PDB file of C-alpha atoms in Angstrom:
ATOM      1  CA  MET A 947       0.000   0.000   0.000  1.00 63.00           C
ATOM      2  CA  GLN A 948       1.458   3.322  -1.089  1.00 72.00           C
ATOM      3  CA  THR A 949       1.512   6.085   1.488  1.00 80.00           C
ATOM      4  CA  THR A 950       1.930   9.825   1.051  1.00 83.00           C
ATOM      5  CA  ARG A 951       4.325  11.794   3.200  1.00 88.00           C
ATOM      6  CA  PHE A 952       2.754  14.811   4.853  1.00 87.00           C
ATOM      7  CA  SER A 953       5.493  17.029   3.460  1.00 86.00           C
ATOM      8  CA  ASP A 954       4.568  15.894  -0.067  1.00 90.00           C
ATOM      9  CA  ILE A 955       0.911  16.961   0.148  1.00 90.00           C
ATOM     10  CA  ALA A 956       0.541  19.928  -2.178  1.00 94.00           C
ATOM     11  CA  TYR A 957      -1.244  23.037  -0.990  1.00 95.00           C
ATOM     12  CA  GLN A 958      -3.267  25.286  -3.259  1.00 95.00           C
ATOM     13  CA  ARG A 959      -5.248  28.258  -1.996  1.00 96.00           C
ATOM     14  CA  PRO A 960      -8.984  27.703  -2.585  1.00 95.00           C
ATOM     15  CA  ASP A 961     -10.654  30.100  -5.009  1.00 95.00           C
ATOM     16  CA  LEU A 962     -13.562  31.518  -3.002  1.00 95.00           C
ATOM     17  CA  ALA A 963     -15.564  32.638  -6.029  1.00 96.00           C
ATOM     18  CA  GLN A 964     -15.191  29.225  -7.636  1.00 96.00           C
ATOM     19  CA  LEU A 965     -16.038  27.461  -4.380  1.00 96.00           C
ATOM     20  CA  GLU A 966     -19.193  29.517  -3.925  1.00 96.00           C
ATOM     21  CA  ALA A 967     -20.302  28.744  -7.478  1.00 97.00           C
ATOM     22  CA  SER A 968     -19.588  25.022  -7.026  1.00 97.00           C
ATOM     23  CA  PHE A 969     -21.399  24.770  -3.678  1.00 96.00           C
ATOM     24  CA  ARG A 970     -24.403  26.662  -5.024  1.00 96.00           C
ATOM     25  CA  SER A 971     -24.528  24.517  -8.154  1.00 97.00           C
ATOM     26  CA  LEU A 972     -24.335  21.277  -6.163  1.00 97.00           C
ATOM     27  CA  THR A 973     -26.901  22.516  -3.648  1.00 97.00           C
ATOM     28  CA  GLU A 974     -29.290  23.299  -6.489  1.00 97.00           C
ATOM     29  CA  ALA A 975     -28.632  19.864  -8.015  1.00 97.00           C
ATOM     30  CA  PHE A 976     -29.490  18.325  -4.642  1.00 96.00           C
ATOM     31  CA  ARG A 977     -32.722  20.348  -4.419  1.00 96.00           C
ATOM     32  CA  GLN A 978     -33.721  19.392  -7.957  1.00 96.00           C
ATOM     33  CA  ALA A 979     -32.988  15.683  -7.521  1.00 96.00           C
ATOM     34  CA  ARG A 980     -36.067  13.622  -8.331  1.00 95.00           C
ATOM     35  CA  THR A 981     -34.828  10.425  -6.708  1.00 96.00           C
ATOM     36  CA  ALA A 982     -33.034   9.511  -3.495  1.00 96.00           C
ATOM     37  CA  ASP A 983     -30.121   8.164  -5.521  1.00 96.00           C
ATOM     38  CA  GLY A 984     -29.796  11.494  -7.300  1.00 96.00           C
ATOM     39  CA  ALA A 985     -29.849  13.374  -4.011  1.00 96.00           C
ATOM     40  CA  ILE A 986     -27.219  11.070  -2.490  1.00 96.00           C
ATOM     41  CA  GLU A 987     -25.009  11.493  -5.557  1.00 96.00           C
ATOM     42  CA  ALA A 988     -25.166  15.287  -5.125  1.00 96.00           C
ATOM     43  CA  MET A 989     -24.388  14.855  -1.418  1.00 95.00           C
ATOM     44  CA  ARG A 990     -21.272  12.864  -2.248  1.00 96.00           C
ATOM     45  CA  ALA A 991     -20.103  15.600  -4.610  1.00 97.00           C
ATOM     46  CA  VAL A 992     -20.600  18.206  -1.859  1.00 96.00           C
ATOM     47  CA  THR A 993     -18.706  15.988   0.586  1.00 94.00           C
ATOM     48  CA  ALA A 994     -15.785  15.597  -1.833  1.00 96.00           C
ATOM     49  CA  LEU A 995     -15.609  19.367  -2.345  1.00 96.00           C
ATOM     50  CA  ARG A 996     -15.835  19.983   1.393  1.00 95.00           C
ATOM     51  CA  ASN A 997     -13.150  17.377   2.145  1.00 95.00           C
ATOM     52  CA  HIS A 998     -10.730  18.976  -0.298  1.00 95.00           C
ATOM     53  CA  THR A 999     -11.357  22.437   1.164  1.00 95.00           C
ATOM     54  CA  ASP A1000     -10.953  21.148   4.720  1.00 94.00           C
ATOM     55  CA  THR A1001      -7.710  19.420   3.718  1.00 94.00           C
ATOM     56  CA  MET A1002      -6.271  22.681   2.412  1.00 96.00           C
ATOM     57  CA  ALA A1003      -7.357  24.511   5.585  1.00 95.00           C
ATOM     58  CA  THR A1004      -5.816  21.789   7.769  1.00 94.00           C
ATOM     59  CA  LEU A1005      -2.553  21.902   5.836  1.00 95.00           C
ATOM     60  CA  VAL A1006      -2.343  25.644   6.442  1.00 95.00           C
ATOM     61  CA  SER A1007      -3.186  25.272  10.122  1.00 93.00           C
ATOM     62  CA  ILE A1008      -0.553  22.589  10.759  1.00 93.00           C
ATOM     63  CA  ARG A1009       2.221  24.153   8.703  1.00 94.00           C
ATOM     64  CA  HIS A1010       1.560  27.569  10.182  1.00 93.00           C
ATOM     65  CA  SER A1011       1.629  26.169  13.714  1.00 89.00           C
ATOM     66  CA  LEU A1012       4.969  24.446  13.022  1.00 88.00           C
ATOM     67  CA  ASP A1013       6.579  27.815  12.350  1.00 89.00           C
ATOM     68  CA  THR A1014       4.458  30.934  12.745  1.00 90.00           C
ATOM     69  CA  ARG A1015       7.366  32.966  11.335  1.00 90.00           C
ATOM     70  CA  ASP A1016       6.960  31.343   7.904  1.00 93.00           C
ATOM     71  CA  ALA A1017       5.760  34.284   5.791  1.00 95.00           C
ATOM     72  CA  PHE A1018       3.957  32.163   3.197  1.00 96.00           C
ATOM     73  CA  TYR A1019       1.853  30.148   5.626  1.00 95.00           C
ATOM     74  CA  ASP A1020       1.285  33.190   7.815  1.00 95.00           C
ATOM     75  CA  THR A1021      -0.332  34.855   4.787  1.00 97.00           C
ATOM     76  CA  GLU A1022      -2.332  31.716   3.994  1.00 97.00           C
ATOM     77  CA  ASN A1023      -3.452  31.400   7.616  1.00 96.00           C
ATOM     78  CA  ASN A1024      -4.739  34.980   7.480  1.00 96.00           C
ATOM     79  CA  PHE A1025      -6.579  34.094   4.279  1.00 97.00           C
ATOM     80  CA  MET A1026      -8.194  31.055   5.920  1.00 96.00           C
ATOM     81  CA  ASP A1027      -9.224  33.137   8.941  1.00 95.00           C
ATOM     82  CA  GLU A1028     -11.204  35.328   6.543  1.00 96.00           C
ATOM     83  CA  ALA A1029     -12.356  32.635   4.135  1.00 96.00           C
ATOM     84  CA  MET A1030     -13.595  29.778   6.337  1.00 95.00           C
ATOM     85  CA  PRO A1031     -16.651  31.639   7.721  1.00 94.00           C
ATOM     86  CA  HIS A1032     -17.729  32.339   4.124  1.00 95.00           C
ATOM     87  CA  ILE A1033     -17.264  28.660   3.263  1.00 95.00           C
ATOM     88  CA  GLU A1034     -19.310  27.768   6.331  1.00 94.00           C
ATOM     89  CA  GLY A1035     -22.029  29.963   4.860  1.00 94.00           C
ATOM     90  CA  TYR A1036     -21.945  28.092   1.531  1.00 95.00           C
ATOM     91  CA  LEU A1037     -22.245  24.805   3.444  1.00 94.00           C
ATOM     92  CA  ASN A1038     -25.058  26.177   5.559  1.00 94.00           C
ATOM     93  CA  ASP A1039     -27.154  26.707   2.420  1.00 95.00           C
ATOM     94  CA  PHE A1040     -26.637  23.035   1.578  1.00 96.00           C
ATOM     95  CA  PHE A1041     -27.476  21.974   5.142  1.00 95.00           C
ATOM     96  CA  ARG A1042     -30.759  23.866   4.876  1.00 95.00           C
ATOM     97  CA  ALA A1043     -31.567  22.038   1.647  1.00 96.00           C
ATOM     98  CA  LEU A1044     -30.647  18.766   3.358  1.00 95.00           C
ATOM     99  CA  ASP A1045     -32.930  19.580   6.277  1.00 95.00           C
ATOM    100  CA  GLU A1046     -35.832  20.181   3.868  1.00 95.00           C
ATOM    101  CA  THR A1047     -35.291  17.175   1.589  1.00 95.00           C
ATOM    102  CA  PRO A1048     -38.135  14.683   1.038  1.00 95.00           C
ATOM    103  CA  PHE A1049     -35.517  11.900   0.922  1.00 96.00           C
ATOM    104  CA  LYS A1050     -34.567  11.964   4.607  1.00 95.00           C
ATOM    105  CA  GLU A1051     -35.455   8.323   5.188  1.00 95.00           C
ATOM    106  CA  ALA A1052     -33.283   7.080   2.313  1.00 95.00           C
ATOM    107  CA  ILE A1053     -30.398   9.378   3.264  1.00 95.00           C
ATOM    108  CA  SER A1054     -30.637   8.246   6.902  1.00 94.00           C
ATOM    109  CA  GLY A1055     -30.326   4.673   5.669  1.00 94.00           C
ATOM    110  CA  VAL A1056     -26.929   5.546   4.185  1.00 94.00           C
ATOM    111  CA  TYR A1057     -25.577   8.125   6.648  1.00 92.00           C
ATOM    112  CA  GLY A1058     -27.582   7.442   9.834  1.00 92.00           C
ATOM    113  CA  ASN A1059     -30.145   9.540  11.711  1.00 90.00           C
ATOM    114  CA  HIS A1060     -27.444  11.386  13.650  1.00 91.00           C
ATOM    115  CA  LEU A1061     -26.617  13.317  10.477  1.00 91.00           C
ATOM    116  CA  PHE A1062     -29.878  15.225  10.700  1.00 92.00           C
ATOM    117  CA  GLU A1063     -29.378  15.932  14.403  1.00 90.00           C
ATOM    118  CA  LEU A1064     -26.022  17.499  13.574  1.00 89.00           C
ATOM    119  CA  ILE A1065     -27.569  19.460  10.710  1.00 91.00           C
ATOM    120  CA  ALA A1066     -30.253  20.835  13.049  1.00 89.00           C
ATOM    121  CA  VAL A1067     -27.545  22.145  15.391  1.00 87.00           C
ATOM    122  CA  LYS A1068     -25.542  23.571  12.479  1.00 87.00           C
ATOM    123  CA  LEU A1069     -28.560  25.516  11.264  1.00 89.00           C
ATOM    124  CA  LYS A1070     -29.051  26.986  14.734  1.00 85.00           C
ATOM    125  CA  THR A1071     -25.428  27.994  15.200  1.00 83.00           C
ATOM    126  CA  PHE A1072     -24.821  29.902  11.980  1.00 86.00           C
ATOM    127  CA  ARG A1073     -26.287  32.970  10.313  1.00 86.00           C
ATOM    128  CA  PRO A1074     -24.796  35.060   7.496  1.00 88.00           C
ATOM    129  CA  GLU A1075     -24.868  38.047   9.861  1.00 85.00           C
ATOM    130  CA  ILE A1076     -22.209  36.506  12.124  1.00 86.00           C
ATOM    131  CA  VAL A1077     -19.558  35.959   9.410  1.00 90.00           C
ATOM    132  CA  GLU A1078     -17.656  39.031  10.603  1.00 89.00           C
ATOM    133  CA  ASP A1079     -17.821  37.780  14.198  1.00 86.00           C
ATOM    134  CA  LEU A1080     -16.395  34.419  13.133  1.00 88.00           C
ATOM    135  CA  GLN A1081     -13.613  36.119  11.187  1.00 92.00           C
ATOM    136  CA  THR A1082     -12.698  38.172  14.237  1.00 90.00           C
ATOM    137  CA  GLU A1083     -12.763  35.040  16.384  1.00 89.00           C
ATOM    138  CA  ASN A1084     -10.381  33.325  13.942  1.00 91.00           C
ATOM    139  CA  LYS A1085      -8.093  36.336  13.833  1.00 93.00           C
ATOM    140  CA  LEU A1086      -7.866  36.568  17.612  1.00 91.00           C
ATOM    141  CA  GLY A1087      -7.200  32.837  17.852  1.00 90.00           C
ATOM    142  CA  SER A1088      -4.329  33.169  15.389  1.00 93.00           C
ATOM    143  CA  GLU A1089      -2.885  36.128  17.299  1.00 93.00           C
ATOM    144  CA  TYR A1090      -3.030  34.085  20.504  1.00 92.00           C
ATOM    145  CA  THR A1091      -1.249  31.153  18.822  1.00 91.00           C
ATOM    146  CA  LYS A1092       1.488  33.417  17.440  1.00 92.00           C
ATOM    147  CA  LEU A1093       1.955  35.082  20.817  1.00 92.00           C
ATOM    148  CA  LEU A1094       2.480  31.735  22.552  1.00 92.00           C
ATOM    149  CA  SER A1095       4.655  30.248  19.836  1.00 90.00           C
ATOM    150  CA  GLY A1096       6.777  33.395  19.746  1.00 90.00           C
ATOM    151  CA  ALA A1097       8.037  32.860  23.278  1.00 93.00           C
ATOM    152  CA  ARG A1098      11.817  33.073  23.496  1.00 94.00           C
ATOM    153  CA  ILE A1099      12.714  32.416  27.108  1.00 96.00           C
ATOM    154  CA  PRO A1100      16.383  32.696  28.156  1.00 95.00           C
ATOM    155  CA  PHE A1101      17.111  29.733  30.427  1.00 96.00           C
ATOM    156  CA  GLU A1102      20.196  27.632  31.165  1.00 94.00           C
ATOM    157  CA  GLY A1103      22.257  29.428  28.533  1.00 93.00           C
ATOM    158  CA  GLU A1104      19.766  29.068  25.662  1.00 95.00           C
ATOM    159  CA  GLU A1105      16.617  30.694  24.306  1.00 95.00           C
ATOM    160  CA  ARG A1106      13.732  28.250  24.634  1.00 95.00           C
ATOM    161  CA  ASN A1107      10.076  28.184  23.645  1.00 93.00           C
ATOM    162  CA  LEU A1108       7.265  27.163  25.983  1.00 94.00           C
ATOM    163  CA  SER A1109       7.352  23.498  24.928  1.00 93.00           C
ATOM    164  CA  GLN A1110      11.090  23.334  25.549  1.00 95.00           C
ATOM    165  CA  MET A1111      10.546  24.710  29.049  1.00 95.00           C
ATOM    166  CA  GLY A1112       8.300  21.765  29.920  1.00 94.00           C
ATOM    167  CA  PRO A1113      11.031  19.333  31.045  1.00 95.00           C
ATOM    168  CA  PHE A1114      12.516  22.025  33.301  1.00 96.00           C
ATOM    169  CA  THR A1115       9.208  22.982  34.958  1.00 95.00           C
ATOM    170  CA  GLN A1116       8.652  19.253  35.648  1.00 95.00           C
ATOM    171  CA  SER A1117      12.208  18.487  36.725  1.00 95.00           C
ATOM    172  CA  LYS A1118      12.786  16.303  39.789  1.00 95.00           C
ATOM    173  CA  ASP A1119      15.065  19.050  41.069  1.00 95.00           C
ATOM    174  CA  ARG A1120      12.976  21.479  43.101  1.00 96.00           C
ATOM    175  CA  ASP A1121      15.237  24.476  42.506  1.00 96.00           C
ATOM    176  CA  MET A1122      15.227  23.793  38.765  1.00 96.00           C
ATOM    177  CA  ARG A1123      11.415  23.703  38.744  1.00 96.00           C
ATOM    178  CA  ARG A1124      11.247  26.960  40.680  1.00 96.00           C
ATOM    179  CA  ARG A1125      13.656  28.809  38.388  1.00 96.00           C
ATOM    180  CA  ALA A1126      12.011  27.413  35.248  1.00 96.00           C
ATOM    181  CA  GLN A1127       8.546  28.408  36.403  1.00 95.00           C
ATOM    182  CA  LYS A1128       9.766  31.922  37.250  1.00 95.00           C
ATOM    183  CA  ALA A1129      11.187  32.225  33.725  1.00 96.00           C
ATOM    184  CA  VAL A1130       7.921  31.045  32.141  1.00 95.00           C
ATOM    185  CA  THR A1131       5.897  33.362  34.359  1.00 95.00           C
ATOM    186  CA  ALA A1132       8.138  36.279  33.366  1.00 95.00           C
ATOM    187  CA  PHE A1133       7.172  35.693  29.709  1.00 95.00           C
ATOM    188  CA  PHE A1134       3.466  35.911  30.522  1.00 94.00           C
ATOM    189  CA  VAL A1135       3.966  38.980  32.714  1.00 94.00           C
ATOM    190  CA  GLU A1136       5.959  40.680  29.953  1.00 94.00           C
ATOM    191  CA  ASN A1137       3.162  39.985  27.450  1.00 94.00           C
ATOM    192  CA  GLU A1138       0.278  40.508  29.868  1.00 92.00           C
ATOM    193  CA  SER A1139      -1.134  43.498  27.986  1.00 92.00           C
ATOM    194  CA  GLU A1140      -1.298  41.531  24.716  1.00 93.00           C
ATOM    195  CA  PHE A1141      -2.985  38.535  26.360  1.00 91.00           C
ATOM    196  CA  ASP A1142      -5.469  40.910  28.018  1.00 90.00           C
ATOM    197  CA  ARG A1143      -6.167  42.668  24.716  1.00 91.00           C
ATOM    198  CA  ILE A1144      -6.920  39.398  22.943  1.00 89.00           C
ATOM    199  CA  TYR A1145      -9.224  38.170  25.689  1.00 85.00           C
ATOM    200  CA  ASP A1146     -10.925  41.569  26.011  1.00 83.00           C
ATOM    201  CA  GLU A1147     -11.578  41.812  22.269  1.00 83.00           C
ATOM    202  CA  ALA A1148     -12.952  38.270  22.212  1.00 77.00           C
ATOM    203  CA  HIS A1149     -15.179  39.080  25.175  1.00 70.00           C
ATOM    204  CA  ASP A1150     -16.389  42.327  23.605  1.00 66.00           C
ATOM    205  CA  ARG A1151     -17.179  40.537  20.359  1.00 62.00           C
ATOM    206  CA  PHE A1152     -19.110  37.930  22.314  1.00 58.00           C
ATOM    207  CA  LEU A1153     -21.177  40.600  24.051  1.00 54.00           C
ATOM    208  CA  GLY A1154     -21.814  42.368  20.728  1.00 50.00           C
ATOM    209  CA  PHE A1155     -23.017  39.210  19.005  1.00 50.00           C
ATOM    210  CA  GLY A1156     -25.437  39.854  16.166  1.00 46.00           C
ATOM    211  CA  PRO A1157     -25.588  42.123  13.100  1.00 46.00           C
ATOM    212  CA  ASP A1158     -26.663  45.229  15.007  1.00 49.00           C
ATOM    213  CA  GLY A1159     -23.869  44.827  17.559  1.00 47.00           C
ATOM    214  CA  ASN A1160     -26.092  45.335  20.605  1.00 46.00           C
ATOM    215  CA  ALA A1161     -27.321  41.823  21.245  1.00 45.00           C
ATOM    216  CA  THR A1162     -26.306  39.967  24.380  1.00 44.00           C
ATOM    217  CA  LEU A1163     -26.033  36.251  24.940  1.00 44.00           C
ATOM    218  CA  THR A1164     -27.691  34.614  27.896  1.00 46.00           C
ATOM    219  CA  VAL A1165     -27.725  31.065  29.225  1.00 45.00           C
ATOM    220  CA  ASP A1166     -30.697  29.220  27.782  1.00 49.00           C
ATOM    221  CA  GLU A1167     -31.569  26.324  30.054  1.00 50.00           C
ATOM    222  CA  SER A1168     -34.258  25.117  27.623  1.00 53.00           C
ATOM    223  CA  LEU A1169     -31.541  23.980  25.208  1.00 53.00           C
ATOM    224  CA  HIS A1170     -29.985  21.512  27.622  1.00 53.00           C
ATOM    225  CA  GLY A1171     -32.362  18.728  26.630  1.00 58.00           C
ATOM    226  CA  ASP A1172     -31.418  18.931  22.956  1.00 58.00           C
ATOM    227  CA  VAL A1173     -27.713  19.141  23.708  1.00 52.00           C
ATOM    228  CA  GLU A1174     -27.852  16.236  26.149  1.00 54.00           C
ATOM    229  CA  ARG A1175     -29.666  14.114  23.587  1.00 55.00           C
ATOM    230  CA  ILE A1176     -27.083  14.860  20.882  1.00 51.00           C
ATOM    231  CA  LEU A1177     -23.902  14.908  22.963  1.00 50.00           C
ATOM    232  CA  GLY A1178     -24.630  11.948  25.183  1.00 48.00           C
ATOM    233  CA  LYS A1179     -26.991  13.015  27.969  1.00 44.00           C
ATOM    234  CA  THR A1180     -24.406  14.910  29.969  1.00 42.00           C
ATOM    235  CA  MET A1181     -23.580  18.511  30.594  1.00 43.00           C
ATOM    236  CA  ARG A1182     -20.055  17.636  31.632  1.00 45.00           C
ATOM    237  CA  LEU A1183     -17.776  15.780  29.243  1.00 42.00           C
ATOM    238  CA  ASN A1184     -14.428  14.287  30.233  1.00 43.00           C
ATOM    239  CA  VAL A1185     -11.994  15.113  27.434  1.00 42.00           C
ATOM    240  CA  GLY A1186      -8.372  14.105  27.829  1.00 44.00           C
ATOM    241  CA  GLY A1187      -8.595  14.192  31.599  1.00 45.00           C
ATOM    242  CA  TYR A1188     -10.126  17.673  31.659  1.00 43.00           C
ATOM    243  CA  GLU A1189     -13.720  18.199  32.625  1.00 45.00           C
ATOM    244  CA  GLU A1190     -15.581  20.233  30.026  1.00 46.00           C
ATOM    245  CA  ARG A1191     -18.861  21.949  30.799  1.00 49.00           C
ATOM    246  CA  VAL A1192     -21.137  22.322  27.788  1.00 50.00           C
ATOM    247  CA  LEU A1193     -22.882  25.687  27.761  1.00 51.00           C
ATOM    248  CA  CYS A1194     -25.873  26.634  25.635  1.00 51.00           C
ATOM    249  CA  TYR A1195     -26.348  30.274  24.704  1.00 51.00           C
ATOM    250  CA  ALA A1196     -29.071  31.964  22.697  1.00 50.00           C
ATOM    251  CA  SER A1197     -29.250  35.551  21.525  1.00 49.00           C
ATOM    252  CA  SER A1198     -31.544  37.792  23.565  1.00 47.00           C
ATOM    253  CA  ARG A1199     -32.188  40.025  20.536  1.00 50.00           C
ATOM    254  CA  PRO A1200     -35.929  39.756  19.644  1.00 50.00           C
ATOM    255  CA  GLY A1201     -36.493  37.610  16.602  1.00 53.00           C
ATOM    256  CA  ASP A1202     -33.001  36.117  16.615  1.00 51.00           C
ATOM    257  CA  ASP A1203     -32.931  32.374  17.315  1.00 52.00           C
ATOM    258  CA  THR A1204     -29.166  32.073  16.793  1.00 50.00           C
ATOM    259  CA  VAL A1205     -27.643  29.617  19.243  1.00 52.00           C
ATOM    260  CA  ALA A1206     -24.006  29.217  20.271  1.00 51.00           C
ATOM    261  CA  LEU A1207     -22.712  25.985  21.811  1.00 52.00           C
ATOM    262  CA  PHE A1208     -19.243  25.753  23.307  1.00 50.00           C
ATOM    263  CA  THR A1209     -17.275  24.404  26.241  1.00 47.00           C
ATOM    264  CA  LEU A1210     -15.188  25.899  29.006  1.00 43.00           C
ATOM    265  CA  SER A1211     -12.438  23.864  30.648  1.00 42.00           C
ATOM    266  CA  LYS A1212     -12.808  23.448  34.397  1.00 41.00           C
ATOM    267  CA  CYS A1213     -15.589  26.012  34.388  1.00 39.00           C
ATOM    268  CA  PRO A1214     -16.439  27.361  37.877  1.00 38.00           C
ATOM    269  CA  GLY A1215     -19.916  26.590  39.039  1.00 41.00           C
ATOM    270  CA  ASN A1216     -21.013  30.209  38.697  1.00 40.00           C
ATOM    271  CA  CYS A1217     -19.484  30.984  35.288  1.00 38.00           C
TER     272      CYS A1217
END
């Protein structure tokens, strides 16, 4: 069996205009399908297009994270931060068509009923009006990643990044652990204003959710039943040893049924 090395996978920036045209064409083909087989064939074409796009986005994410100083992949990462919310919008149009299809029973026989549960959540968690919010979220996430990966901590005669400081902060030697932790802490103190800015901007964007910028998000207890049913009848998920609390938020702006679902690690009981 022939395998492909990760370094040999070619990257090509997706053409947004072409992607939009392709997604719209395939979505229309799905809507116009007169048989279940025709609808499933259109679904497979959408899946292939989505897989290719996701592969390109993943390549950028990994290669950018390996070296955030790489100018090419830094540019491509910025492009993806802007582009992916638009692509999510193209997919959302298809998901709506999928939710309305008369061939649900046949499609469920191929892909399972859980597909339509996921689609229902997708339709509740995206609106075209929040594309800018998602772009800002992506941008802030990238800035946070670059800030962490840019750490150059002088320790034991060398400049080290945060990962390289790990063995020292976990050393069996108590004095080594203390000095290493002080050096790591000094990095965060030195960059405190940047970390605060990123978190503050993310928080402000969260509070200004919605196209008019004055909506607020409030905990919606009524959503817990749906989330529990889809995620496994629990509001606390154990992921990699960390307890994750699933929160359900809905916009308080009249007429807006947009829902946001996310998790907070080790969330305090009153968060």
